[in-house]
Amino acid sequence: MLTNELKEKLIEIVGNENYEDSKTTRLVYSYDATPNFQSMPDAVISPRNTKEVSEIVKLCNQYKIPIVPRGSGSNLCGGTCPIEGGLVLLFRHMNKILELDEENLTVTVQPGVVTLDMIKEVEAKGLFYPPDPSSMKISTIGGNINENSGGLRGLKYGVTRDYVIALEIVLANGDIIRTGGKLAKDVAGYDLTRLYVGSEGTLGVITEATLKLIPMPETKKTMLALYQDIEAAARSVSKIIANKIIPTTMEFLDQPTLKVVEDFAQIGLPTDVQAVLLIEQDGSPEVVEKDIQKMADICKQEDAFSVQVAKSAGEAEALTTARRAALSALARLKPTTILEDATVPRSEIAKMVNGINQIAEKYKLDICTFGHAGDGNLHPTCLTDTRNQEEMERVEEAFAEIFALAIDLGGTITGEHGVGVMKAPYLEWKLGKEGIAAMTAIKTALDPNNIMNPGKVFAKESRKRVVVAK
Amino acid sequence: MLTNELKEKLIEIVGNENYEDSKTTRLVYSYDATPNFQSMPDAVISPRNTKEVSEIVKLCNQYKIPIVPRGSGSNLCGGTCPIEGGLVLLFRHMNKILELDEENLTVTVQPGVVTLDMIKEVEAKGLFYPPDPSSMKISTIGGNINENSGGLRGLKYGVTRDYVIALEIVLANGDIIRTGGKLAKDVAGYDLTRLYVGSEGTLGVITEATLKLIPMPETKKTMLALYQDIEAAARSVSKIIANKIIPTTMEFLDQPTLKVVEDFAQIGLPTDVQAVLLIEQDGSPEVVEKDIQKMADICKQEDAFSVQVAKSAGEAEALTTARRAALSALARLKPTTILEDATVPRSEIAKMVNGINQIAEKYKLDICTFGHAGDGNLHPTCLTDTRNQEEMERVEEAFAEIFALAIDLGGTITGEHGVGVMKAPYLEWKLGKEGIAAMTAIKTALDPNNIMNPGKVFAKESRKRVVVAK
């Protein structure tokens, strides 16, 4: 609970209109896109500039009040659920594109800018910002940076981390620092820029970011390969890469996902096949043509029974949009949709998909799997109902087994969604006690009072590792 | 000084033949490629595996003995000079390529592998590891990772950091951790992988690394543009990028450097011009042809008085090799060569080069400038003699002004060479007191006894910022 004294000081900083603690507002910010996590903040605050952020953080540090920086709350790890109360910090005033520098190929933004709005501005200049989380229509750049968001183009172009080259950060003590610059090369001290990318708001508040841009690829083409056999699809993925082709995207959808997506998007996707690969290549027309042809040949060699290249940009766009809608489509089926992002080396995709199916069967659950096959980042998605306590326990057991399997295959518990509160109990499985200890040391060093998004990344208790009977 | 008790314990770990403390050996490891820094270690130790590294580190942590991990000592920041004594840790036994995984496009290596040896193995499989520090014939991958080495291809392909995806690290307490994986996406906790890349051995010992590879570009072409005007060369660089072409390399050499390089390499470089751009593009034949043609046109528009495309791979190789030899060529002229790597946004190159020339004149020094124009990473190189105390003082003043200028232009004090001991006094200029405090907190959290390469990155005293008269 905030004291009246503190409340008054906060209002003095941001003004009455930017401090809200009505029950309604607090309720709105008590949860994010992650099912099953809810907790009331004490207040919601909207600073207008970095100086105000710094003053708020200083006060919170003094009074030991939690701060949860929040973009649009579209994350899927409970990363912005204020589980220990305190202040939810919004960036609705700090949502400007500050500069688009065409000479240095950078864009400088405030954290509250919506990802797609920025992408559109950038593309209007013939430039390209590749990270494209499926939530990009509503997500903010600040959220993307804090979660190190990925997307469909990660295979060829990398993730958010690969495009953040400078940050302004308010540290937990209120100090304002600037890291990096409009520089392709900078080794002046530790790489704080990348340490803060993906730190989920637990080390400070990001108040400004400079992002690297690249020239817009001249053209792109999209194709669809259909399979009656999941392994054949997985073999195609491996063989394409082994043939030294790195496509922009290589998405996998299993039959249950296909059915649901087609029902939602109505664009004529086949629903009687076991698996689909949606492949896109971009670049110069010659290279795209050559690569698409070579990939089509490989898919056929690996038993795709049909390979179709989209005939128009419109048709290609429809396919990609349908894929991006997978989560929304699945979410219509049952009250609760739990989407995970266990990730494996791409050579292990077939084993992973088969393993997920076996686990779903064992626990009698509906799990659809889709995701970014090219980078091994799969999204097993469970359709369930949080009100069914018994089923929810099976869901939890099943996902624990899925995480364990991913780690056994050389993978990780989260490829692009973050740890948040949801996966914190499993983090030790990936990092070991020693790895967690190193991260805890960093957290304690930079936020000794644990005010920055407390309860995230680090769990009070780690779950016991599941021993899967082989 | 090591006690006899500790010495015996260390010998017990690595065996007699891997522990050396003769004066000769200690002298050999008392300096690295950086002029003007020398300090005797107490001993030199060569562990055979990670377990031995861990045991050594544990002992050193207990006895508070400094450890300096060292590859080939080719760094230019005094990064491996054992300025506080202690153990120099060599990787001559840990120098294997452990796995080349063609399905996941990764190579896993021990730190002692020589960069070029690994590159050759990788290229034999049609794969490509882009980071190419000029020292790659002798540098080790471990050294590259600790310094976050760059090179000529940074503009298009990034630096070492962009290719390190997993590490095995021995922490300062002797714990062994593994970060990352063969994964394009991994957000399980803080990005320790990138925190350790470029941390200059101050946070732990890297004992294994997995590096990302990409398909080898099909072909490449090289061209040379000659200018009678430095600004025209700089304008060409900006205009090429503004035209949405990202070449593999775009190297700049000024007249003094050209003369020296030609004298050394004898390949017919012109020595009567003010500046040269050496430009390389790689990719599919169609794209390379188109880009080279467009870049040649741009250079001519911007007053290059001659543009020549290398007629053969041999001729292209000779040009690149000559450029790589710049430091060696310059080093022949005077007893001491001090090479810096102040870096600016690429839009500021002309201002930076002109500024360097004015500073050289002001302090009556011979400074040649060459470097990676495309990424604003310049190497002003001073030819001097450490025995001339009066001149050395002017050299120091001049470089202080160069660093100050770089920062004023939005740049950094080091683009790819590291901070080490040489640039530590200037780090605060870039990061501010608050930034240094954040980095110190991380250092103290991960190495509380300050045994890991002490005296590097963090200076006992920061230099006062030079106020340049405008």
PDB file of N, CA and C in Angstrom, chain A residues 21-49:
ATOM      1  N   ASP A  21      -5.602   5.678  -9.177  1.00  0.00           N
ATOM      2  CA  ASP A  21      -5.668   4.524  -8.276  1.00  0.00           C
ATOM      3  C   ASP A  21      -7.116   4.111  -7.991  1.00  0.00           C
ATOM      4  N   SER A  22      -8.008   4.435  -8.941  1.00  0.00           N
ATOM      5  CA  SER A  22      -9.378   3.933  -8.795  1.00  0.00           C
ATOM      6  C   SER A  22      -9.351   2.415  -8.949  1.00  0.00           C
ATOM      7  N   LYS A  23     -10.354   1.771  -8.370  1.00  0.00           N
ATOM      8  CA  LYS A  23     -10.394   0.305  -8.445  1.00  0.00           C
ATOM      9  C   LYS A  23     -10.485  -0.149  -9.909  1.00  0.00           C
ATOM     10  N   THR A  24     -11.263   0.584 -10.694  1.00  0.00           N
ATOM     11  CA  THR A  24     -11.433   0.216 -12.107  1.00  0.00           C
ATOM     12  C   THR A  24     -10.094   0.204 -12.830  1.00  0.00           C
ATOM     13  N   THR A  25      -9.355   1.298 -12.693  1.00  0.00           N
ATOM     14  CA  THR A  25      -8.062   1.384 -13.385  1.00  0.00           C
ATOM     15  C   THR A  25      -7.120   0.304 -12.888  1.00  0.00           C
ATOM     16  N   ARG A  26      -7.087   0.133 -11.591  1.00  0.00           N
ATOM     17  CA  ARG A  26      -6.174  -0.875 -11.038  1.00  0.00           C
ATOM     18  C   ARG A  26      -6.532  -2.259 -11.560  1.00  0.00           C
ATOM     19  N   LEU A  27      -7.823  -2.516 -11.708  1.00  0.00           N
ATOM     20  CA  LEU A  27      -8.283  -3.813 -12.222  1.00  0.00           C
ATOM     21  C   LEU A  27      -7.795  -4.018 -13.656  1.00  0.00           C
ATOM     22  N   VAL A  28      -7.891  -2.939 -14.464  1.00  0.00           N
ATOM     23  CA  VAL A  28      -7.474  -3.021 -15.868  1.00  0.00           C
ATOM     24  C   VAL A  28      -6.007  -3.444 -15.972  1.00  0.00           C
ATOM     25  N   TYR A  29      -5.200  -2.957 -15.036  1.00  0.00           N
ATOM     26  CA  TYR A  29      -3.765  -3.247 -15.091  1.00  0.00           C
ATOM     27  C   TYR A  29      -3.340  -4.353 -14.125  1.00  0.00           C
ATOM     28  N   SER A  30      -4.304  -5.140 -13.687  1.00  0.00           N
ATOM     29  CA  SER A  30      -3.992  -6.237 -12.759  1.00  0.00           C
ATOM     30  C   SER A  30      -3.576  -7.506 -13.502  1.00  0.00           C
ATOM     31  N   TYR A  31      -3.720  -7.519 -14.826  1.00  0.00           N
ATOM     32  CA  TYR A  31      -3.371  -8.726 -15.595  1.00  0.00           C
ATOM     33  C   TYR A  31      -2.844  -8.322 -16.964  1.00  0.00           C
ATOM     34  N   ASP A  32      -2.232  -9.281 -17.654  1.00  0.00           N
ATOM     35  CA  ASP A  32      -1.820  -9.027 -19.038  1.00  0.00           C
ATOM     36  C   ASP A  32      -2.340 -10.160 -19.918  1.00  0.00           C
ATOM     37  N   ALA A  33      -1.709 -10.401 -21.069  1.00  0.00           N
ATOM     38  CA  ALA A  33      -2.239 -11.388 -22.014  1.00  0.00           C
ATOM     39  C   ALA A  33      -2.052 -12.831 -21.544  1.00  0.00           C
ATOM     40  N   THR A  34      -1.407 -13.015 -20.396  1.00  0.00           N
ATOM     41  CA  THR A  34      -1.116 -14.353 -19.904  1.00  0.00           C
ATOM     42  C   THR A  34      -2.275 -14.870 -19.043  1.00  0.00           C
ATOM     43  N   PRO A  35      -2.837 -16.038 -19.379  1.00  0.00           N
ATOM     44  CA  PRO A  35      -3.936 -16.548 -18.552  1.00  0.00           C
ATOM     45  C   PRO A  35      -3.457 -16.897 -17.149  1.00  0.00           C
ATOM     46  N   ASN A  36      -4.375 -16.771 -16.206  1.00  0.00           N
ATOM     47  CA  ASN A  36      -4.127 -17.355 -14.885  1.00  0.00           C
ATOM     48  C   ASN A  36      -3.265 -16.531 -13.937  1.00  0.00           C
ATOM     49  N   PHE A  37      -2.859 -15.328 -14.336  1.00  0.00           N
ATOM     50  CA  PHE A  37      -2.105 -14.491 -13.409  1.00  0.00           C
ATOM     51  C   PHE A  37      -2.819 -13.160 -13.255  1.00  0.00           C
ATOM     52  N   GLN A  38      -3.129 -12.809 -12.030  1.00  0.00           N
ATOM     53  CA  GLN A  38      -3.776 -11.533 -11.772  1.00  0.00           C
ATOM     54  C   GLN A  38      -3.390 -11.047 -10.383  1.00  0.00           C
ATOM     55  N   SER A  39      -3.140  -9.756 -10.279  1.00  0.00           N
ATOM     56  CA  SER A  39      -2.787  -9.172  -8.988  1.00  0.00           C
ATOM     57  C   SER A  39      -2.946  -7.656  -9.101  1.00  0.00           C
ATOM     58  N   MET A  40      -3.547  -7.052  -8.084  1.00  0.00           N
ATOM     59  CA  MET A  40      -3.855  -5.624  -8.157  1.00  0.00           C
ATOM     60  C   MET A  40      -2.626  -4.754  -7.890  1.00  0.00           C
ATOM     61  N   PRO A  41      -2.363  -3.766  -8.756  1.00  0.00           N
ATOM     62  CA  PRO A  41      -1.346  -2.772  -8.416  1.00  0.00           C
ATOM     63  C   PRO A  41      -1.940  -1.776  -7.423  1.00  0.00           C
ATOM     64  N   ASP A  42      -1.079  -0.991  -6.798  1.00  0.00           N
ATOM     65  CA  ASP A  42      -1.582   0.060  -5.906  1.00  0.00           C
ATOM     66  C   ASP A  42      -1.996   1.298  -6.682  1.00  0.00           C
ATOM     67  N   ALA A  43      -1.312   1.538  -7.790  1.00  0.00           N
ATOM     68  CA  ALA A  43      -1.642   2.698  -8.614  1.00  0.00           C
ATOM     69  C   ALA A  43      -1.022   2.531  -9.987  1.00  0.00           C
ATOM     70  N   VAL A  44      -1.498   3.363 -10.909  1.00  0.00           N
ATOM     71  CA  VAL A  44      -0.987   3.361 -12.279  1.00  0.00           C
ATOM     72  C   VAL A  44      -0.494   4.769 -12.561  1.00  0.00           C
ATOM     73  N   ILE A  45       0.739   4.867 -13.065  1.00  0.00           N
ATOM     74  CA  ILE A  45       1.342   6.194 -13.212  1.00  0.00           C
ATOM     75  C   ILE A  45       1.886   6.373 -14.632  1.00  0.00           C
ATOM     76  N   SER A  46       1.714   7.570 -15.173  1.00  0.00           N
ATOM     77  CA  SER A  46       2.102   7.824 -16.570  1.00  0.00           C
ATOM     78  C   SER A  46       3.033   9.019 -16.661  1.00  0.00           C
ATOM     79  N   PRO A  47       4.333   8.810 -16.492  1.00  0.00           N
ATOM     80  CA  PRO A  47       5.283   9.917 -16.571  1.00  0.00           C
ATOM     81  C   PRO A  47       5.319  10.492 -17.985  1.00  0.00           C
ATOM     82  N   ARG A  48       5.730  11.766 -18.070  1.00  0.00           N
ATOM     83  CA  ARG A  48       5.746  12.446 -19.366  1.00  0.00           C
ATOM     84  C   ARG A  48       7.130  12.515 -19.989  1.00  0.00           C
ATOM     85  N   ASN A  49       8.146  12.224 -19.204  1.00  0.00           N
ATOM     86  CA  ASN A  49       9.515  12.286 -19.743  1.00  0.00           C
ATOM     87  C   ASN A  49      10.463  11.506 -18.821  1.00  0.00           C
TER      88      ASN A  49
END
